[in-house]
XYZ file of C-alpha atoms in Angstrom:
603
model
C 67.052 33.568 107.364
C 64.092 35.493 108.418
C 64.874 35.352 112.304
C 68.480 35.632 112.107
C 67.985 38.637 109.838
C 65.473 40.258 112.256
C 67.751 39.824 115.035
C 70.879 41.116 113.060
C 68.780 44.155 112.266
C 67.298 44.677 115.932
C 70.920 43.920 117.651
C 72.193 47.036 114.819
C 69.268 49.490 115.785
C 69.999 48.845 119.380
C 73.505 49.662 118.930
C 72.699 52.902 117.103
C 70.363 53.290 119.783
C 73.617 53.145 122.294
C 76.011 55.003 120.365
C 73.725 58.004 119.536
C 72.025 58.323 123.070
C 75.133 57.623 124.664
C 74.059 54.821 127.202
C 76.229 54.620 130.131
C 77.910 50.938 130.319
C 76.855 50.843 134.013
C 73.341 50.731 133.562
C 71.642 47.549 134.784
C 70.901 44.594 132.550
C 67.335 44.794 132.590
C 67.702 48.219 130.849
C 69.712 47.133 128.159
C 67.652 44.037 127.346
C 64.448 46.305 127.271
C 66.180 48.402 124.360
C 67.072 45.067 122.475
C 63.677 43.266 123.230
C 61.734 46.750 121.795
C 64.033 47.046 118.827
C 63.201 43.147 117.996
C 59.701 43.929 118.266
C 59.732 47.135 116.080
C 61.792 44.887 113.541
C 59.248 41.874 113.349
C 56.010 44.184 113.341
C 57.615 46.078 110.255
C 58.526 42.851 108.416
C 55.224 41.653 108.961
C 53.231 44.430 108.016
C 55.833 44.824 104.800
C 54.944 40.806 104.108
C 51.329 41.271 104.441
C 51.502 43.980 101.793
C 53.413 41.993 99.329
C 51.211 39.236 99.999
C 48.068 41.044 99.245
C 48.273 43.914 96.657
C 49.166 43.690 93.124
C 52.873 44.066 91.720
C 54.339 47.660 91.614
C 51.572 48.893 94.206
C 53.000 46.528 96.785
C 56.600 48.156 96.461
C 55.077 51.448 96.596
C 53.111 50.830 99.807
C 56.067 49.127 101.232
C 58.434 51.842 100.761
C 55.862 54.158 102.205
C 55.940 51.843 105.416
C 59.793 51.826 105.046
C 59.947 55.577 105.046
C 57.414 56.016 108.157
C 58.942 53.626 110.371
C 62.142 55.129 109.416
C 61.231 58.559 110.050
C 59.626 57.866 113.498
C 62.807 55.792 114.309
C 64.981 58.752 113.587
C 62.621 61.034 115.939
C 62.401 58.644 118.563
C 66.350 58.537 118.992
C 66.490 62.411 118.665
C 64.109 62.585 121.698
C 65.564 59.643 123.429
C 69.151 61.894 123.039
C 67.859 65.471 124.225
C 64.997 64.230 126.515
C 65.910 60.577 127.633
C 62.225 59.876 126.713
C 60.675 57.759 123.802
C 59.004 60.136 121.191
C 55.620 58.450 121.679
C 55.740 59.487 125.552
C 56.789 63.273 124.637
C 54.841 64.214 121.364
C 51.698 65.583 122.728
C 53.950 67.406 125.626
C 56.352 69.334 123.126
C 55.238 73.139 123.227
C 54.823 73.684 119.466
C 52.984 71.981 116.618
C 53.312 72.506 112.951
C 51.473 75.632 112.529
C 53.960 77.044 114.456
C 56.121 77.022 111.847
C 55.737 79.112 108.772
C 57.137 77.181 105.815
C 58.844 74.012 104.801
C 62.342 75.868 104.685
C 61.660 76.534 108.529
C 60.962 72.740 109.268
C 63.846 71.825 107.147
C 66.435 74.294 108.846
C 64.807 73.317 111.986
C 65.146 69.427 111.586
C 68.865 69.943 110.315
C 70.183 71.229 113.700
C 69.246 68.352 115.446
C 69.487 65.556 112.689
C 72.979 64.408 112.094
C 73.284 62.692 108.166
C 75.199 59.632 109.833
C 72.200 58.481 112.092
C 69.751 58.673 109.455
C 71.851 56.726 106.914
C 72.488 53.897 109.765
C 68.517 53.763 110.398
C 67.465 53.892 106.723
C 70.003 51.279 106.122
C 68.727 49.055 108.553
C 65.105 49.564 107.481
C 66.076 49.027 103.746
C 67.392 45.680 105.090
C 63.956 44.258 106.436
C 62.230 45.810 103.303
C 64.687 43.631 101.370
C 64.180 40.730 103.529
C 60.529 40.772 103.151
C 60.833 41.405 99.235
C 63.221 38.596 98.764
C 60.934 36.215 100.452
C 57.416 37.417 99.090
C 55.718 34.184 100.002
C 57.274 34.208 103.403
C 54.407 32.292 105.226
C 54.962 29.216 103.112
C 58.520 29.089 103.596
C 58.907 28.999 107.283
C 58.053 26.644 109.955
C 55.582 26.602 112.442
C 58.020 27.166 115.191
C 59.547 30.154 113.103
C 56.393 31.685 113.287
C 56.081 31.207 117.063
C 59.352 32.521 117.699
C 58.422 35.700 115.602
C 55.412 36.083 117.655
C 57.349 35.739 121.119
C 60.184 38.345 119.694
C 57.357 40.674 118.849
C 56.060 40.576 122.584
C 59.446 40.444 124.234
C 59.065 44.198 125.672
C 56.507 42.835 127.799
C 58.979 40.557 129.150
C 61.852 43.102 129.833
C 59.044 45.105 131.629
C 58.290 42.220 134.051
C 62.401 42.630 135.260
C 62.032 46.173 135.984
C 62.337 46.669 139.724
C 61.975 49.052 142.250
C 65.688 50.515 142.611
C 65.123 53.021 145.432
C 67.219 51.884 148.357
C 66.740 54.561 151.256
C 64.044 53.934 153.815
C 60.685 55.575 152.998
C 59.596 58.098 155.685
C 56.335 59.020 156.724
C 56.286 62.001 154.877
C 57.294 60.589 151.767
C 54.515 58.026 151.937
C 51.722 60.798 151.950
C 52.816 62.009 148.563
C 52.796 58.581 147.242
C 48.809 58.056 147.653
C 47.798 61.728 146.252
C 45.376 61.217 143.292
C 47.096 62.424 139.846
C 44.376 65.093 139.150
C 46.662 68.139 137.936
C 44.805 69.950 134.894
C 47.041 71.711 132.373
C 45.893 74.293 129.886
C 47.686 76.343 127.465
C 48.663 80.066 127.671
C 45.960 82.260 126.004
C 44.866 85.687 125.677
C 43.102 87.041 128.633
C 41.711 90.063 130.351
C 44.020 91.324 133.261
C 43.471 93.402 135.853
C 45.052 96.817 135.941
C 47.582 97.830 138.397
C 46.588 100.811 141.118
C 48.893 103.598 141.999
C 50.620 103.324 145.375
C 53.540 105.342 146.323
C 54.315 107.335 142.991
C 57.418 109.545 143.108
C 58.299 112.408 141.258
C 61.201 110.875 138.974
C 60.898 112.073 135.530
C 63.205 109.028 134.461
C 61.858 105.544 134.580
C 63.205 103.438 132.101
C 63.387 99.539 132.653
C 65.197 96.704 130.441
C 64.914 93.018 130.910
C 67.068 91.136 129.426
C 66.385 87.212 129.253
C 69.142 85.137 127.661
C 67.638 81.390 126.971
C 69.533 78.668 128.358
C 72.314 81.081 130.124
C 73.607 79.454 133.323
C 75.622 81.176 136.034
C 78.648 78.774 134.920
C 78.628 80.263 131.286
C 82.459 81.678 130.413
C 83.396 85.022 128.778
C 83.827 84.000 125.383
C 86.800 86.478 125.335
C 88.423 85.801 128.782
C 87.413 82.150 129.670
C 88.702 82.835 133.635
C 85.919 85.278 133.584
C 82.170 84.503 133.781
C 79.599 85.688 130.973
C 77.693 88.042 133.514
C 81.613 89.803 134.018
C 81.563 90.131 130.078
C 78.442 91.665 129.880
C 78.998 94.183 132.888
C 82.033 95.074 131.000
C 80.531 95.847 127.990
C 77.932 98.072 129.813
C 81.125 100.726 130.456
C 79.961 100.411 133.954
C 80.852 97.344 135.581
C 80.900 98.595 139.139
C 77.087 99.725 138.649
C 75.809 96.103 138.882
C 74.591 94.121 141.678
C 75.414 90.359 141.507
C 73.054 88.273 143.615
C 74.765 85.303 144.965
C 71.845 83.038 145.860
C 69.643 82.928 142.492
C 67.128 80.048 142.270
C 65.377 79.693 139.047
C 61.694 78.217 139.409
C 61.772 75.916 136.586
C 64.020 74.514 133.686
C 61.701 75.221 130.833
C 61.039 78.667 129.358
C 57.287 77.970 128.780
C 57.226 78.294 132.573
C 59.644 80.768 133.352
C 58.862 83.441 130.681
C 55.234 83.954 132.026
C 56.513 83.932 135.458
C 59.314 87.140 134.705
C 56.445 88.613 132.640
C 53.592 88.861 135.472
C 55.178 87.643 138.953
C 53.282 84.770 138.894
C 55.207 81.591 140.994
C 54.862 78.201 139.058
C 52.959 76.850 142.069
C 50.342 79.216 141.507
C 46.986 78.726 139.312
C 46.311 79.015 135.755
C 43.462 81.580 136.287
C 45.818 83.888 138.732
C 48.680 83.657 135.826
C 46.109 85.257 133.538
C 44.750 87.438 135.889
C 48.004 89.365 136.986
C 49.252 92.500 134.864
C 52.109 92.005 132.601
C 55.074 94.142 133.149
C 53.939 96.401 130.339
C 50.625 97.132 132.086
C 52.974 98.463 134.922
C 54.835 100.548 132.743
C 51.934 101.634 130.770
C 50.353 103.484 134.199
C 53.206 105.488 134.234
C 53.157 106.641 130.541
C 56.144 104.383 129.417
C 56.239 103.505 125.959
C 56.769 99.398 125.888
C 58.553 96.985 123.466
C 59.592 93.279 122.981
C 62.266 92.153 120.917
C 63.070 88.629 120.421
C 64.969 86.729 117.820
C 62.390 83.717 118.177
C 58.977 83.124 116.872
C 56.236 83.700 119.262
C 53.756 81.261 118.128
C 55.322 78.587 120.057
C 53.687 77.579 123.557
C 50.976 80.333 122.409
C 53.014 83.190 123.420
C 51.607 85.023 120.841
C 48.184 84.761 122.504
C 49.748 85.082 125.915
C 51.195 88.553 124.962
C 48.021 89.771 123.369
C 47.666 92.965 125.073
C 47.259 96.832 124.200
C 49.756 97.491 126.643
C 52.430 96.678 124.355
C 53.291 99.179 121.678
C 55.907 97.191 119.769
C 56.582 93.618 119.025
C 59.381 92.674 116.997
C 59.885 88.723 116.490
C 61.302 86.103 114.471
C 57.745 85.304 112.780
C 56.530 88.935 112.559
C 59.918 90.483 110.901
C 60.664 87.064 108.668
C 63.906 86.474 109.962
C 65.526 83.041 108.659
C 65.395 80.318 111.321
C 69.001 79.430 112.246
C 68.623 78.088 115.634
C 66.039 75.959 117.239
C 62.654 78.156 116.188
C 65.126 81.368 116.187
C 66.963 83.628 113.997
C 70.049 86.134 114.598
C 69.882 87.362 118.130
C 72.150 90.204 116.957
C 69.591 91.376 114.302
C 66.864 91.732 117.333
C 69.452 93.506 119.353
C 70.104 95.899 116.505
C 66.488 96.626 116.142
C 66.021 97.151 119.877
C 69.091 99.643 119.519
C 67.296 101.441 116.983
C 64.021 101.857 118.996
C 65.922 103.193 121.770
C 67.558 105.867 119.664
C 64.253 106.788 118.063
C 61.783 106.863 121.282
C 61.725 110.247 122.881
C 59.963 109.192 126.108
C 60.797 106.736 129.042
C 60.872 103.380 127.923
C 60.109 99.495 129.308
C 61.643 96.944 127.260
C 61.596 93.175 127.148
C 64.271 91.691 125.196
C 64.678 87.572 124.750
C 67.603 86.136 123.308
C 67.927 82.466 122.251
C 71.580 82.124 120.978
C 72.884 80.266 123.941
C 70.055 77.439 123.489
C 71.239 74.059 122.424
C 72.385 73.536 119.521
C 73.532 77.170 120.102
C 73.678 79.942 117.356
C 77.240 79.837 115.307
C 76.325 82.403 112.774
C 75.555 85.899 112.970
C 75.705 89.238 111.477
C 77.891 90.447 114.001
C 81.619 89.582 113.352
C 82.699 86.523 115.152
C 86.521 86.111 115.702
C 87.690 83.149 113.598
C 89.743 81.920 116.401
C 86.429 81.071 118.106
C 85.398 77.260 117.412
C 83.085 75.938 119.944
C 79.214 76.505 119.076
C 78.505 77.513 122.523
C 81.433 79.917 122.487
C 80.560 81.545 119.508
C 76.860 81.767 121.168
C 78.189 83.457 124.171
C 80.003 86.125 122.089
C 77.080 87.019 119.885
C 74.906 87.240 123.246
C 77.872 89.715 124.591
C 77.625 91.809 121.593
C 74.009 91.757 121.360
C 73.943 93.274 124.883
C 76.626 95.878 124.257
C 74.451 97.485 121.199
C 71.610 97.824 123.324
C 73.661 99.116 126.498
C 75.186 101.410 124.079
C 71.900 103.015 122.775
C 71.241 103.431 126.187
C 74.391 105.326 126.923
C 74.067 107.234 123.637
C 70.276 108.363 124.377
C 71.322 109.506 128.146
C 69.261 106.613 129.660
C 71.532 104.306 131.350
C 72.351 105.760 134.373
C 68.320 106.345 135.372
C 67.624 102.747 133.818
C 66.357 99.732 136.141
C 68.365 96.790 133.982
C 67.863 93.200 134.428
C 70.284 90.620 132.874
C 69.171 87.083 133.590
C 69.079 83.549 132.117
C 65.931 81.698 132.368
C 67.735 78.328 133.720
C 71.353 76.874 133.131
C 71.998 73.867 131.255
C 73.520 70.435 132.456
C 76.039 69.877 129.350
C 78.125 67.602 131.259
C 78.929 69.680 134.197
C 76.496 67.439 136.440
C 77.969 64.089 135.095
C 75.173 63.686 132.454
C 76.040 63.468 128.791
C 77.680 66.644 127.774
C 75.316 67.025 124.635
C 72.085 66.018 126.445
C 70.519 69.508 126.668
C 67.101 67.844 127.501
C 68.503 66.126 130.595
C 67.503 69.404 132.318
C 63.784 68.689 132.193
C 64.066 65.850 134.525
C 67.270 66.649 136.417
C 67.489 69.463 138.471
C 71.363 70.251 138.992
C 72.763 72.946 140.346
C 73.909 74.414 136.837
C 70.338 74.266 135.728
C 69.097 76.120 139.237
C 71.382 78.829 139.385
C 71.139 80.791 136.108
C 72.621 84.064 135.105
C 71.498 87.251 137.048
C 72.425 90.833 137.593
C 70.958 94.156 137.796
C 71.950 97.612 137.487
C 69.747 99.832 139.652
C 68.568 103.374 138.822
C 71.181 106.020 139.987
C 68.688 107.994 141.590
C 66.973 105.362 143.846
C 66.693 106.098 147.548
C 69.612 105.179 150.198
C 67.025 102.627 151.789
C 65.878 100.835 148.163
C 70.047 101.066 147.389
C 70.625 99.187 150.647
C 67.974 96.723 150.844
C 69.035 95.588 147.144
C 72.847 95.015 148.420
C 71.513 93.239 151.414
C 69.391 91.079 149.532
C 72.256 90.293 147.012
C 72.880 87.316 149.680
C 69.208 86.389 150.266
C 67.275 83.917 148.339
C 66.130 85.597 144.992
C 63.686 83.979 142.531
C 62.270 84.679 138.994
C 58.993 85.912 140.302
C 60.780 88.686 142.170
C 61.404 90.453 139.171
C 57.629 91.854 138.439
C 56.974 93.174 141.876
C 60.346 95.206 141.954
C 59.119 97.054 138.653
C 55.908 97.458 140.400
C 57.614 98.851 143.434
C 59.931 101.174 141.264
C 57.031 102.337 139.685
C 55.205 103.243 142.656
C 52.321 100.776 141.387
C 50.779 97.647 142.524
C 47.792 95.225 142.826
C 44.051 96.000 143.933
C 42.646 94.265 147.127
C 42.633 90.904 147.173
C 45.438 90.244 144.576
C 49.065 90.185 145.828
C 52.561 89.036 144.520
C 53.816 85.789 145.922
C 57.563 87.179 145.149
C 59.152 90.312 146.869
C 60.655 93.410 145.886
C 64.312 93.487 145.757
C 63.872 97.220 147.154
C 62.745 95.832 150.483
C 64.139 93.448 152.598
C 63.301 89.797 151.736
C 63.048 87.072 154.360
C 66.141 84.941 155.310
C 64.129 81.748 155.785
C 61.624 82.387 152.426
C 60.846 78.933 150.381
C 60.976 78.756 146.870
C 59.890 75.847 144.528
C 61.390 74.964 141.032
C 58.763 72.739 138.898
C 58.794 71.259 135.412
C 54.934 70.688 135.468
C 52.206 72.546 136.868
C 48.807 74.186 135.555
C 50.108 75.619 132.140
C 52.885 72.925 131.395
C 52.609 69.593 130.997
C 55.537 66.601 130.424
C 55.660 63.002 130.873
C 58.107 63.093 133.920
C 57.984 65.606 136.740
C 60.634 67.271 138.567
C 61.028 69.402 141.736
C 63.342 71.206 143.727
C 62.822 73.058 146.938
C 64.918 76.006 148.262
C 64.738 77.464 151.723
C 67.554 80.407 151.878
C 70.711 78.131 151.062
C 69.283 74.741 151.701
C 68.053 72.470 148.734
C 66.875 69.040 148.077
C 65.776 68.005 144.758
C 62.962 65.404 143.750
C 64.029 64.198 140.177
C 65.997 61.777 138.290
C 69.418 62.445 139.023
C 69.511 59.841 141.775
C 67.471 56.623 141.104
C 68.372 55.205 144.525
C 66.809 57.834 146.578
C 63.604 59.525 146.520
C 65.085 62.951 147.754
C 68.392 64.232 147.277
C 70.420 67.121 147.725
C 72.549 69.240 145.342
C 73.271 67.387 142.060
C 71.696 64.038 143.258
C 74.026 63.872 146.340
C 72.399 61.541 149.105
C 71.361 63.715 152.217
C 73.297 63.451 155.419
C 71.534 63.519 158.844
C 71.145 67.104 158.852
C 69.833 67.034 155.180
C 67.221 64.609 156.188
C 65.915 66.837 158.678
C 65.606 69.868 156.571
C 63.904 67.120 153.732
C 61.308 66.569 156.284
C 60.430 70.026 156.974
C 60.447 70.997 153.510
C 58.170 68.003 152.490
C 55.776 68.923 155.357
C 55.292 72.456 153.748
C 55.284 71.467 150.181
C 52.195 68.866 150.902
C 50.145 72.130 151.246
C 51.040 73.364 147.923
C 48.715 71.396 145.119
C 51.129 71.579 142.233
C 54.052 70.911 144.056
C 52.435 68.134 145.835
C 51.426 66.522 142.726
C 54.775 66.801 141.106
C 56.312 65.124 143.835
C 53.825 62.177 143.937
C 54.196 61.635 140.240
C 58.331 61.259 140.725
C 58.027 58.869 143.840
C 55.488 56.673 142.094
C 57.761 56.455 139.071
C 61.011 55.813 141.257
C 59.255 52.847 142.978
C 57.498 51.550 140.061
C 54.113 51.787 141.528
C 50.591 52.611 139.974
C 47.401 54.109 141.715
C 45.374 51.244 139.740
């Protein structure tokens, strides 16, 4: 009975695995066999551990320790399935790369709230029942080693090491011809060192071209996971950008760039980029030396503040934002907001606090507002009144986002600041959510798949009314040029008439000056301040794009959305790879992806 019971339990776990993570039936046999083999191995190991406990410990103690092992194994398996569902990577490979630790949450209630968002009850019951079957089997055969033959023991050992055989079945899937430029990356050593965000002493901006404008207000809205494809919650035929423009009461005052390119699918890369103007391909040292946008504002005696519904301890953002240039910080952890969506509270409450701040301040203001309602699993409840007709969680989250923008912008109108405010409204990146052919609920796919919906976030700009004609014309021209997230800080610096000291310069461009037609920009999910088990790269030049990721396992490099490159695309790829080779962070990431796709090692 031993081996059949283990195989049945393993097959059940494999079925749960396939159903919960929605594995495509088109996967090859070796991948399916690998899943089954790994689950058999886990069941055999757990079975032996529980059996040994029963045989070596006295009565009652063996039951207690057996249940401890059972509970631990069940929790690990549930976490593993959640990791596979949202990241397509096993938990043991993801755990050390996650941008938060237990210390990041304030109470067991927060942990419970966080887990409940991602943990389906049905999944937990299925895994627990499977584990309980193994426990019962071991308990029923207390002297198992005396009741099975030597061939059964041998079979159990073979089953335990079956993942080794499944790994041997892995083969190179890349079918396209490998070019000379691509070969150069494969041989590169893996030496990228990753450090965590920290508190640092930053350089001070210097005055360059100050102008006598009495009104200098800057508002930066960053909407987590807000892609350009998100629809208006009230008028689905229109975009979320249109909805935000409408609630501003001046829809024609906004510029809507058409060639936006985010520089990462990861917030812990993008937020530092926006706040400093440091490109993700640049060094950890430069990131922590460049002035924050709040320092740029303080050089003009502007009041500064941050408002967010999320906690700031994740990814060390509390340390990264440790600066005397920030007058006010409102966050979930500081305000004690209940955690209701990922590590965040109610966006509308944070927006209300920002609105009150605007009304109370007498001078000019520079405010950074970070909303998170559009992050999976999506904020669906709020202190704002959501129409009962809206049922879908993402639709409800988009409504909360729109209303949160409304009350902040209303405060700008009420205090007479709107016309003379420089306002950025952007997403840090988009999501896949089925638009690129992946699982519609597989939000974590963006960590390793740079589809077009991810690389093109929400991005609109409302310039101040009194800027020069030259600045207006350049901004209008640049709306068709390649614009990136590290252009925001240089644009703010230009508007405020400040710059960087000699020997330090921004890699990005001010949107008030002409942006080169042929500029090149990179998107990375790993760099000197972020690690992940698998790298992901996209390269943009003008409107050209190539992606080096896991959308298409049959080609090392692809075009938009993993589409194979045509003859023209191949020429563009060769040119861009030759340039990318000179950027250490990009070179390292591409090297990792190529080796993973080809199943080769440097050892």
